[in-house]
Coordinates of N, CA, C and O in Angstrom, one line a residue:
M225 N 0.6 -1.3 -0.4 CA 0.2 0.2 -0.2 C 0.9 1.1 0.1 O 2.0 1.4 0.6
P226 N 0.6 2.2 -1.0 CA 1.7 3.3 -1.0 C 1.6 4.2 0.3 O 0.3 4.0 0.8
P227 N 1.9 5.0 0.3 CA 1.5 6.1 2.0 C 0.6 7.0 1.4 O 0.2 7.0 0.5
L228 N -0.3 6.9 1.8 CA -1.1 8.0 2.2 C -1.2 9.3 2.3 O -1.9 10.2 2.2
L229 N 0.2 9.8 3.1 CA 0.8 11.1 2.9 C 1.4 11.6 2.0 O 2.3 11.1 1.5
V230 N 0.8 13.6 1.3 CA 1.6 13.9 0.6 C 3.1 13.9 0.8 O 4.6 13.9 0.3
R231 N 3.3 15.2 2.2 CA 4.7 15.0 2.3 C 5.2 13.5 3.7 O 3.9 14.1 4.4
H232 N 6.6 13.3 3.7 CA 6.6 12.5 4.4 C 8.0 12.9 4.8 O 9.2 12.5 4.7
P233 N 8.6 13.6 6.7 CA 9.5 14.4 7.1 C 10.2 13.1 8.2 O 9.6 12.5 8.0
A234 N 10.9 12.9 7.3 CA 11.7 11.7 8.4 C 11.5 12.6 9.9 O 12.2 13.7 10.0
P235 N 12.4 11.7 11.0 CA 11.8 12.1 12.6 C 13.1 12.1 12.7 O 14.3 12.1 12.4
Y236 N 14.0 13.4 13.7 CA 15.0 13.7 13.9 C 15.0 13.4 15.2 O 14.1 12.8 16.1
P237 N 15.9 12.3 14.8 CA 17.1 10.9 16.5 C 16.3 12.0 17.3 O 16.0 10.6 18.4
T238 N 16.5 13.4 18.0 CA 16.0 13.4 19.5 C 14.2 14.2 19.7 O 14.6 15.6 20.8
E239 N 13.6 13.5 18.5 CA 12.4 14.6 18.3 C 11.3 14.2 19.4 O 11.6 12.7 19.9
S240 N 10.4 14.1 20.3 CA 9.2 13.5 20.5 C 8.1 13.0 19.6 O 8.1 13.5 18.4
L241 N 8.1 12.2 19.9 CA 7.1 11.2 18.8 C 5.9 12.0 19.0 O 5.5 11.9 17.7
L242 N 4.9 12.8 20.2 CA 3.8 13.2 19.9 C 4.3 14.3 19.1 O 3.3 15.0 18.2
G243 N 5.2 14.7 19.2 CA 5.7 16.7 18.5 C 6.1 16.2 17.1 O 5.0 16.5 16.0
Y244 N 6.4 14.5 17.0 CA 7.2 13.8 14.7 C 5.6 13.6 14.8 O 4.7 14.5 13.1
V245 N 4.2 13.5 15.3 CA 2.6 13.4 14.8 C 2.9 14.7 14.6 O 1.3 14.7 13.0
L246 N 2.7 15.7 15.1 CA 2.1 17.4 14.9 C 2.9 18.1 13.9 O 2.0 18.6 12.8
R247 N 3.8 17.6 13.7 CA 4.8 18.6 13.4 C 4.5 17.4 11.4 O 3.9 18.0 10.3
L248 N 4.1 15.9 11.3 CA 3.7 15.7 10.1 C 1.9 15.7 10.3 O 1.8 15.8 8.9
S249 N 1.2 16.0 10.2 CA 0.2 17.0 10.4 C 0.5 18.2 10.3 O 0.0 18.0 8.4
E250 N 0.9 19.3 10.9 CA 1.2 20.6 10.2 C 1.9 20.9 8.7 O 1.3 21.1 7.7
K251 N 2.4 19.9 8.1 CA 3.3 19.8 7.0 C 2.4 19.3 5.9 O 3.0 19.6 4.9
N252 N 1.7 18.1 6.3 CA 0.3 18.2 5.5 C -0.8 18.2 5.3 O -2.0 18.2 4.3
G253 N -0.5 19.9 5.9 CA -1.9 20.6 5.7 C -3.3 20.3 6.4 O -4.0 21.0 6.5
Y254 N -2.9 19.1 7.5 CA -4.0 19.4 8.5 C -4.0 20.2 9.7 O -2.7 20.4 9.7
V255 N -6.1 20.0 9.7 CA -5.5 20.8 11.7 C -6.0 20.6 12.9 O -5.4 21.2 13.3
S256 N -5.2 20.0 12.9 CA -4.8 18.8 14.3 C -5.1 17.2 13.7 O -4.2 16.4 12.2
P257 N -3.2 16.8 14.2 CA -2.7 14.8 14.5 C -4.3 14.5 14.0 O -3.6 13.2 13.7
S258 N -5.4 14.3 14.3 CA -6.4 14.0 14.0 C -6.4 12.7 13.4 O -6.6 11.5 12.9
S259 N -6.5 13.6 12.1 CA -6.9 13.2 10.7 C -4.9 12.0 10.0 O -5.2 11.1 10.0
V260 N -4.2 12.2 10.6 CA -3.3 11.5 10.9 C -3.1 10.3 11.4 O -3.3 8.9 11.5
C261 N -4.1 10.2 12.4 CA -4.6 9.5 13.5 C -5.3 8.6 12.4 O -5.5 7.7 13.0
R262 N -6.7 8.9 11.7 CA -7.4 8.5 11.5 C -6.8 7.8 9.9 O -7.4 6.3 9.9
L263 N -5.9 8.1 9.6 CA -5.3 7.3 8.2 C -4.1 5.8 8.5 O -4.8 5.3 8.2
A264 N -3.8 7.0 9.9 CA -3.2 5.2 10.6 C -3.9 4.6 10.8 O -3.3 2.7 11.2
G265 N -4.9 4.4 10.8 CA -5.8 3.3 11.9 C -5.9 3.5 13.4 O -5.5 2.2 14.1
I266 N -4.9 4.6 14.1 CA -4.8 5.0 15.9 C -5.4 6.2 15.7 O -5.7 6.8 15.4
K267 N -6.7 5.3 17.2 CA -7.6 6.2 17.8 C -6.3 7.4 18.7 O -5.3 6.7 19.1
Q268 N -7.3 8.2 19.0 CA -6.4 9.7 19.0 C -6.0 9.1 20.5 O -5.1 9.7 21.5
S269 N -6.6 8.0 21.0 CA -6.8 7.8 22.6 C -4.9 7.6 23.1 O -4.5 6.9 23.9
E270 N -5.2 6.6 22.1 CA -4.1 5.5 21.6 C -2.6 6.6 21.4 O -0.9 5.4 21.5
L271 N -2.5 7.5 20.9 CA -1.4 8.0 20.5 C -0.6 8.6 21.4 O 0.8 8.6 21.6
G272 N -0.9 8.7 22.6 CA -0.4 9.2 24.4 C -0.4 7.9 24.8 O 0.4 8.5 25.9
A273 N -0.4 7.1 24.3 CA 0.1 5.8 25.5 C 0.8 5.2 25.2 O 2.2 5.1 23.9
I274 N 2.4 4.7 26.4 CA 3.8 4.7 26.8 C 3.4 3.0 25.2 O 4.5 3.2 24.5
G275 N 3.0 2.4 25.5 CA 3.0 0.8 24.3 C 1.9 1.3 22.8 O 1.7 0.7 22.1
L276 N 2.1 2.4 21.7 CA 1.4 2.7 20.5 C 2.3 1.9 20.3 O 4.2 1.9 19.6
K277 N 2.1 1.1 19.4 CA 2.9 0.4 17.7 C 2.8 1.0 16.6 O 2.0 1.7 16.5
V278 N 4.0 1.3 16.0 CA 4.2 2.8 15.8 C 4.4 1.9 14.1 O 4.4 2.8 12.8
E279 N 4.0 0.4 13.5 CA 3.9 0.0 13.1 C 3.1 0.5 11.3 O 3.6 1.7 10.1
R280 N 2.3 1.2 11.9 CA 0.2 1.8 11.2 C 1.0 3.5 11.3 O 0.4 3.7 10.3
L281 N 1.8 4.3 11.3 CA 2.5 5.6 11.4 C 3.5 5.8 10.6 O 3.5 5.9 9.6
A282 N 4.4 4.5 10.6 CA 5.4 4.3 9.4 C 5.0 4.2 8.4 O 5.5 5.1 7.8
A283 N 4.1 3.4 8.2 CA 3.2 2.9 6.6 C 3.0 4.8 6.3 O 3.4 4.6 4.4
I284 N 2.4 5.0 7.1 CA 1.9 6.0 6.3 C 2.9 7.6 5.8 O 2.5 8.2 5.0
A285 N 3.7 7.7 6.9 CA 4.1 8.1 6.8 C 5.6 8.6 5.9 O 7.1 9.2 6.2
S286 N 5.8 7.3 5.3 CA 7.1 6.1 4.7 C 8.4 6.4 5.3 O 9.2 7.2 5.0
C287 N 8.1 5.4 6.1 CA 9.6 6.2 7.3 C 9.6 4.6 7.6 O 8.8 3.8 8.3
G288 N 10.9 4.1 8.5 CA 10.4 2.6 8.6 C 9.9 2.5 10.5 O 10.5 4.2 10.9
A289 N 10.2 1.5 10.7 CA 9.6 1.3 12.2 C 10.3 1.4 13.3 O 10.1 2.5 14.1
A290 N 12.0 0.9 13.1 CA 12.8 1.0 13.5 C 12.4 3.1 13.9 O 13.4 2.6 14.8
D291 N 13.1 3.7 12.9 CA 13.1 5.2 13.0 C 11.8 5.7 14.0 O 12.7 6.0 15.1
L292 N 11.2 5.4 14.6 CA 10.2 5.8 15.2 C 10.1 4.7 16.9 O 9.5 5.7 18.0
N293 N 10.3 3.8 16.2 CA 10.8 3.0 17.2 C 11.8 4.0 18.1 O 11.3 3.3 19.6
Q294 N 12.4 4.5 17.8 CA 13.8 5.0 18.5 C 13.5 6.5 19.2 O 13.6 7.1 20.8
I295 N 12.1 6.6 18.3 CA 11.6 8.2 19.2 C 10.5 7.8 20.1 O 9.4 8.8 20.7
A296 N 9.6 6.0 20.2 CA 9.3 5.9 20.7 C 9.2 6.1 22.8 O 9.8 5.8 23.0
F297 N 8.1 5.6 23.1 CA 7.9 6.3 24.6 C 8.0 4.5 25.6 O 8.0 4.1 26.5
A298 N 8.4 3.3 24.7 CA 7.8 2.0 24.8 C 8.8 1.3 24.7 O 10.0 1.4 23.6
L299 N 10.0 0.4 25.4 CA 11.1 -0.4 24.8 C 10.7 -2.1 25.2 O 10.2 -2.1 26.7
L300 N 11.1 -2.5 24.0 CA 10.5 -4.4 24.5 C 11.8 -5.4 25.4 O 13.4 -4.9 24.9
V301 N 11.4 -4.6 26.5 CA 12.6 -5.7 27.5 C 12.3 -7.1 28.1 O 11.9 -7.0 29.3
K302 N 12.9 -8.1 27.6 CA 11.9 -9.4 28.2 C 10.5 -9.5 27.4 O 10.5 -10.2 28.9
H303 N 10.4 -9.4 26.7 CA 9.0 -9.5 25.8 C 8.1 -8.8 26.9 O 6.6 -8.8 26.8
R304 N 8.7 -8.1 27.3 CA 7.8 -6.7 28.6 C 8.3 -5.4 28.2 O 9.0 -4.8 27.4
R305 N 7.7 -4.2 27.6 CA 7.5 -2.9 27.5 C 7.2 -2.5 28.7 O 7.1 -2.8 30.1
C306 N 8.1 -1.5 28.5 CA 9.2 -0.1 30.1 C 9.0 0.3 29.4 O 9.1 1.5 28.1
S307 N 8.2 2.4 30.0 CA 8.8 2.9 29.9 C 9.6 3.7 29.5 O 11.0 3.2 29.4
Q308 N 10.4 4.5 27.9 CA 11.9 5.4 27.8 C 11.4 6.0 27.0 O 10.0 6.4 27.2
L309 N 12.1 6.9 27.0 CA 12.9 8.0 26.3 C 14.2 8.3 26.2 O 15.4 7.7 26.2
L310 N 14.2 8.3 24.3 CA 15.1 8.1 23.9 C 16.2 6.8 24.5 O 16.8 7.5 24.1
G311 N 15.6 5.8 24.8 CA 16.6 4.4 24.1 C 16.4 5.1 26.0 O 17.5 3.5 26.5
H312 N 16.8 5.3 26.9 CA 16.6 5.6 28.2 C 15.5 5.2 28.7 O 14.5 6.0 28.6
R313 N 15.8 4.1 30.0 CA 14.0 3.5 30.4 C 14.1 4.2 31.7 O 14.6 5.0 32.4
L314 N 12.1 4.5 31.5 CA 12.5 5.3 33.1 C 11.0 4.6 33.8 O 10.3 3.9 33.4
V315 N 10.4 5.6 34.8 CA 9.6 5.2 35.1 C 8.0 5.7 34.5 O 8.6 6.5 34.3
P316 N 7.4 4.8 34.5 CA 6.3 6.5 33.7 C 5.7 7.0 34.5 O 5.7 8.7 33.4
R317 N 6.0 7.7 35.9 CA 5.7 8.7 36.7 C 6.3 9.8 35.5 O 6.7 11.4 36.1
E318 N 7.8 9.7 35.5 CA 9.1 10.5 35.3 C 8.6 11.0 33.2 O 8.7 11.7 33.4
L319 N 7.1 10.7 32.8 CA 7.3 10.9 32.1 C 5.9 12.0 31.4 O 5.3 11.7 33.0
N320 N 5.8 13.0 31.1 CA 4.0 13.5 31.1 C 3.9 13.6 28.9 O 4.5 14.4 28.7
L321 N 3.0 12.8 29.0 CA 3.0 12.8 27.9 C 1.3 13.7 27.5 O 1.1 14.2 26.4
A322 N 0.9 13.8 28.5 CA -1.3 14.9 28.0 C -0.5 15.9 28.5 O -1.2 16.9 27.6
Q323 N 0.7 16.4 29.3 CA 0.4 17.8 29.3 C 1.5 18.7 28.1 O 2.2 19.3 28.6
P324 N 1.4 18.5 27.2 CA 3.2 19.8 26.6 C 3.3 20.9 27.0 O 2.8 21.8 27.9
K325 N 4.6 20.4 26.8 CA 5.4 22.1 27.4 C 6.1 22.0 26.2 O 6.9 21.0 26.3
L326 N 7.5 23.3 26.3 CA 8.4 23.8 25.0 C 8.9 25.1 25.4 O 8.1 25.6 26.0
C327 N 9.7 25.0 24.5 CA 9.8 26.2 24.5 C 10.2 26.6 22.9 O 10.8 26.4 22.0
P328 N 9.1 27.5 22.7 CA 9.0 28.0 21.3 C 10.3 28.4 20.2 O 10.7 28.2 19.4
Q329 N 11.0 29.2 20.7 CA 12.3 29.3 20.3 C 13.3 28.3 19.7 O 14.2 28.3 18.3
C330 N 13.3 27.8 20.5 CA 14.0 25.5 20.6 C 13.5 25.7 19.7 O 13.7 25.0 18.1
V331 N 12.0 25.1 19.4 CA 11.0 24.9 18.5 C 11.1 25.9 17.0 O 11.3 25.0 15.8
V332 N 11.6 27.2 16.7 CA 12.1 27.8 15.4 C 13.4 27.5 15.1 O 13.5 27.3 13.9
E333 N 13.9 27.1 16.1 CA 15.6 26.8 15.4 C 16.6 26.0 15.3 O 16.7 25.9 13.7
K334 N 15.6 24.9 15.6 CA 15.9 22.8 15.6 C 13.9 22.6 14.7 O 14.5 21.9 13.5
G335 N 13.2 23.0 14.2 CA 12.1 23.2 13.4 C 11.9 21.7 14.0 O 10.3 21.0 13.2
F336 N 11.9 21.0 15.3 CA 11.0 20.2 16.0 C 10.7 20.8 17.3 O 11.9 21.5 18.3
I337 N 10.1 19.8 18.3 CA 9.8 19.8 19.8 C 10.3 18.8 19.4 O 10.4 17.1 19.8
E338 N 12.0 19.1 20.7 CA 12.0 17.9 21.0 C 11.6 16.5 22.4 O 10.9 17.4 23.1
A339 N 12.3 15.8 22.7 CA 11.9 14.2 23.3 C 11.7 14.8 24.9 O 10.9 14.7 26.2
H340 N 13.0 15.7 25.3 CA 12.8 15.7 26.8 C 11.9 16.9 27.3 O 12.2 17.0 28.5
W341 N 11.4 17.6 26.5 CA 10.0 17.6 27.2 C 9.2 17.4 27.6 O 8.7 17.1 28.7
H342 N 8.7 15.6 27.3 CA 8.3 14.8 27.9 C 8.8 14.5 29.5 O 7.9 13.7 30.6
L343 N 10.3 15.0 29.2 CA 10.4 14.8 31.4 C 9.3 15.3 32.1 O 10.2 16.4 31.5
E344 N 8.7 15.0 32.9 CA 8.2 15.1 34.1 C 9.5 16.8 34.9 O 8.7 18.4 35.0
L345 N 9.7 16.7 35.0 CA 11.6 17.3 35.9 C 12.0 18.6 34.9 O 12.6 20.0 34.8
M346 N 11.8 18.9 33.4 CA 11.7 19.2 32.3 C 11.1 20.8 32.5 O 9.9 20.7 31.9
V347 N 11.1 21.8 33.5 CA 10.6 22.4 33.4 C 10.2 24.0 32.5 O 9.7 25.2 32.6
A348 N 12.0 23.9 32.2 CA 12.2 24.7 31.8 C 13.6 24.6 30.5 O 13.9 23.8 30.8
C349 N 13.4 26.1 30.0 CA 14.7 25.3 28.9 C 16.3 26.1 28.9 O 16.1 27.1 29.6
P350 N 17.5 24.9 29.7 CA 18.4 25.4 30.0 C 19.4 26.3 28.9 O 20.0 27.4 29.4
I351 N 18.7 26.5 27.1 CA 19.6 27.0 26.4 C 19.2 28.6 26.4 O 20.3 29.2 26.4
H352 N 18.0 28.8 26.8 CA 17.3 30.0 26.7 C 16.9 31.2 27.8 O 16.4 32.0 28.4
Q353 N 17.2 29.5 28.6 CA 17.2 30.2 29.8 C 16.1 31.5 30.5 O 15.8 32.4 30.8
C354 N 14.7 30.3 30.3 CA 13.8 30.6 30.8 C 12.6 29.6 31.3 O 13.1 27.6 30.7
I355 N 11.3 29.7 31.5 CA 10.6 28.9 32.1 C 9.4 27.8 30.2 O 9.6 28.7 30.2
A356 N 9.8 26.9 30.7 CA 8.8 26.6 29.5 C 8.0 27.2 29.2 O 7.1 27.5 30.6
T357 N 6.5 26.3 28.2 CA 5.1 27.6 27.8 C 4.5 26.4 28.0 O 4.8 25.2 27.1
S358 N 3.2 25.8 28.8 CA 2.6 25.0 28.8 C 1.0 25.2 29.0 O 0.4 24.7 28.7
Q359 N 1.1 26.6 28.5 CA -0.5 27.3 27.9 C -0.1 27.9 27.1 O 1.0 29.1 26.4
C360 N -1.4 28.7 26.0 CA -2.0 29.7 24.9 C -1.3 30.9 25.8 O -2.3 31.3 26.5
P361 N -0.7 31.5 25.5 CA -1.0 33.3 25.0 C -1.9 33.8 24.8 O -2.2 34.7 25.9
K362 N -2.6 33.6 24.0 CA -4.4 34.3 23.4 C -5.6 33.7 24.8 O -5.9 34.5 25.4
C363 N -5.7 32.2 24.7 CA -6.9 31.4 25.3 C -6.0 31.6 26.8 O -7.7 30.8 26.7
R364 N -4.8 31.3 26.7 CA -4.8 31.3 28.5 C -4.5 29.0 28.7 O -4.8 29.4 29.7
K365 N -5.8 28.7 27.8 CA -6.0 28.1 27.6 C -4.5 26.6 28.3 O -3.2 27.2 27.3
P366 N -5.2 25.0 28.7 CA -3.3 24.3 28.6 C -2.9 23.6 27.0 O -3.9 23.7 26.7
L367 N -1.9 24.1 26.6 CA -1.7 23.1 25.5 C -2.4 21.5 25.6 O -2.4 20.8 26.0
R368 N -2.4 21.6 23.8 CA -3.1 20.2 23.8 C -1.7 19.8 22.3 O -1.4 20.1 21.6
W369 N -1.3 18.3 22.5 CA -0.6 17.9 21.1 C -1.7 17.7 19.8 O -1.7 17.3 19.0
F370 N -3.6 17.7 20.6 CA -4.3 17.9 18.7 C -4.4 19.3 19.0 O -5.3 20.5 19.4
R371 N -3.3 20.0 17.7 CA -3.9 21.5 18.0 C -2.6 21.9 15.7 O -2.8 20.7 15.4
P372 N -3.6 22.4 15.6 CA -3.1 22.2 14.0 C -1.2 23.4 13.8 O -1.2 22.5 13.2
G373 N -0.5 23.0 14.7 CA 0.2 23.2 14.0 C 1.1 23.0 15.7 O 1.4 23.7 16.5
L374 N 3.0 23.3 15.7 CA 3.8 22.9 16.8 C 3.8 24.7 17.4 O 3.8 24.2 18.6
L375 N 3.5 25.9 16.9 CA 3.8 26.9 17.8 C 2.1 27.6 17.4 O 2.3 28.9 18.0
E376 N 0.8 26.2 16.5 CA 0.3 27.1 17.2 C -0.8 26.4 17.8 O -0.7 25.3 17.4
C377 N -1.8 27.2 18.3 CA -3.3 26.9 20.0 C -4.4 26.5 18.5 O -4.4 27.1 17.3
E378 N -4.4 26.1 19.0 CA -6.4 25.7 18.1 C -6.8 26.8 18.9 O -7.9 27.0 17.4
C379 N -6.8 27.4 19.1 CA -8.2 29.3 19.1 C -6.8 30.1 18.0 O -7.2 31.0 18.0
G380 N -6.2 29.7 17.6 CA -4.7 30.3 16.2 C -4.4 31.4 17.2 O -3.4 31.6 16.2
G381 N -4.0 31.4 18.8 CA -2.0 31.8 19.6 C -1.3 31.0 18.6 O -1.3 30.6 18.7
N382 N -0.3 32.3 19.2 CA 0.6 32.3 18.2 C 2.2 32.2 19.5 O 2.0 32.5 20.6
L383 N 2.6 30.6 20.0 CA 3.3 30.4 21.0 C 4.4 30.9 21.5 O 4.6 31.1 22.0
L384 N 5.0 31.8 20.1 CA 5.8 32.7 20.4 C 6.3 34.3 20.8 O 6.6 35.1 21.3
D385 N 5.0 34.5 21.2 CA 4.1 35.2 21.9 C 4.1 34.5 23.6 O 3.8 35.6 24.2
S386 N 4.3 33.8 23.3 CA 3.7 33.5 25.5 C 4.6 34.4 25.6 O 6.6 34.3 25.9
K387 N 4.8 34.6 27.6 CA 5.5 35.3 28.0 C 6.5 34.4 28.5 O 6.2 33.3 29.9
M388 N 7.7 33.9 28.7 CA 9.3 33.5 29.5 C 9.5 33.8 30.7 O 10.5 34.8 30.2
P389 N 9.3 34.1 31.4 CA 9.9 34.4 33.0 C 11.8 33.5 32.6 O 11.6 32.6 32.2
P390 N 12.4 34.2 33.0 CA 13.8 33.9 33.2 C 13.8 33.0 34.3 O 13.4 33.0 35.4
I391 N 15.2 31.7 34.2 CA 15.9 31.2 35.4 C 17.4 31.9 35.3 O 17.6 32.0 34.3
S392 N 17.4 31.3 36.3 CA 18.9 31.9 37.0 C 19.9 30.7 36.2 O 19.7 29.3 35.8
R393 N 20.9 31.0 36.3 CA 21.9 30.6 35.5 C 22.4 28.7 36.6 O 22.5 27.7 35.4
A394 N 22.2 29.5 37.6 CA 22.3 27.9 38.2 C 21.7 26.3 37.8 O 21.7 25.6 37.6
E395 N 20.1 26.9 37.9 CA 18.8 26.4 37.7 C 18.9 25.8 35.7 O 18.7 25.0 35.2
A396 N 19.2 26.8 34.8 CA 19.0 26.2 33.4 C 20.6 25.1 34.0 O 20.5 24.0 33.1
G397 N 21.3 24.9 34.3 CA 22.9 24.3 34.5 C 21.8 23.0 35.7 O 23.2 21.6 35.3
L398 N 21.2 23.0 35.9 CA 20.4 21.5 36.9 C 19.7 21.4 35.6 O 19.5 19.6 35.2
L399 N 19.0 21.6 34.9 CA 18.3 21.5 33.9 C 19.2 21.1 32.2 O 19.3 19.3 31.5
E400 N 20.1 21.3 32.0 CA 21.4 20.5 31.3 C 22.0 19.9 31.4 O 22.1 18.5 31.0
L401 N 21.3 18.7 32.7 CA 22.2 17.6 33.0 C 21.1 16.7 32.7 O 22.2 15.5 31.8
M402 N 19.8 17.3 32.6 CA 18.9 16.8 32.1 C 18.8 16.3 30.4 O 17.9 15.1 29.7

C-alpha cells in the first residue's frame, strides 16, 4: 500500500513522537493530528500511550518503524514493555505525555519539539534560560497535542507570543544535565 500522506518528513533522532505526529500533520496541511491518526488507524487516545505500536504510523509516513521506535515511549525488554525516552528506561511517572510544554524559541531554531520536554522535571529551557510554555498566550488554555501546528494553538494563538520568565544560571545548569 502506498503512503497516504503527501509529505513525509523523517523523524529527528531527538524528536518527541507526539511532536513528530504534530509536525507530520502540519506539513501535510491538516488542522489537527487527528487526521493523521485516522489515516494510520490509530485512536486519538492511543497516540499518547506508552505502548503505541508505530508500524501503522510508519506506513503512512513512509519511514521505517525502527526510526519511530527510536523516539517511541516504550521499549521491549524480555518481552515486556517498559517506559523509555530516547532509549533510556524510565519509571512511567517520570514521563508527562498528556500536558505538552516546550520552548518556542527552540522549536523555531530546530524545527521540531525535542523529546526531553516529556520529562516531568523538564520545566524550563536551559538554552534560552526561561520557563517552558505550557499554555496558550492568547486563550490561556493548557496546550494540547491536537492543535494545528508546532507553534499554533487551537484558538489560533501563536506560542511565540508566550511570556517566558527567566531562570537562573544555576537552574539552567541543572536542567542541562537532563
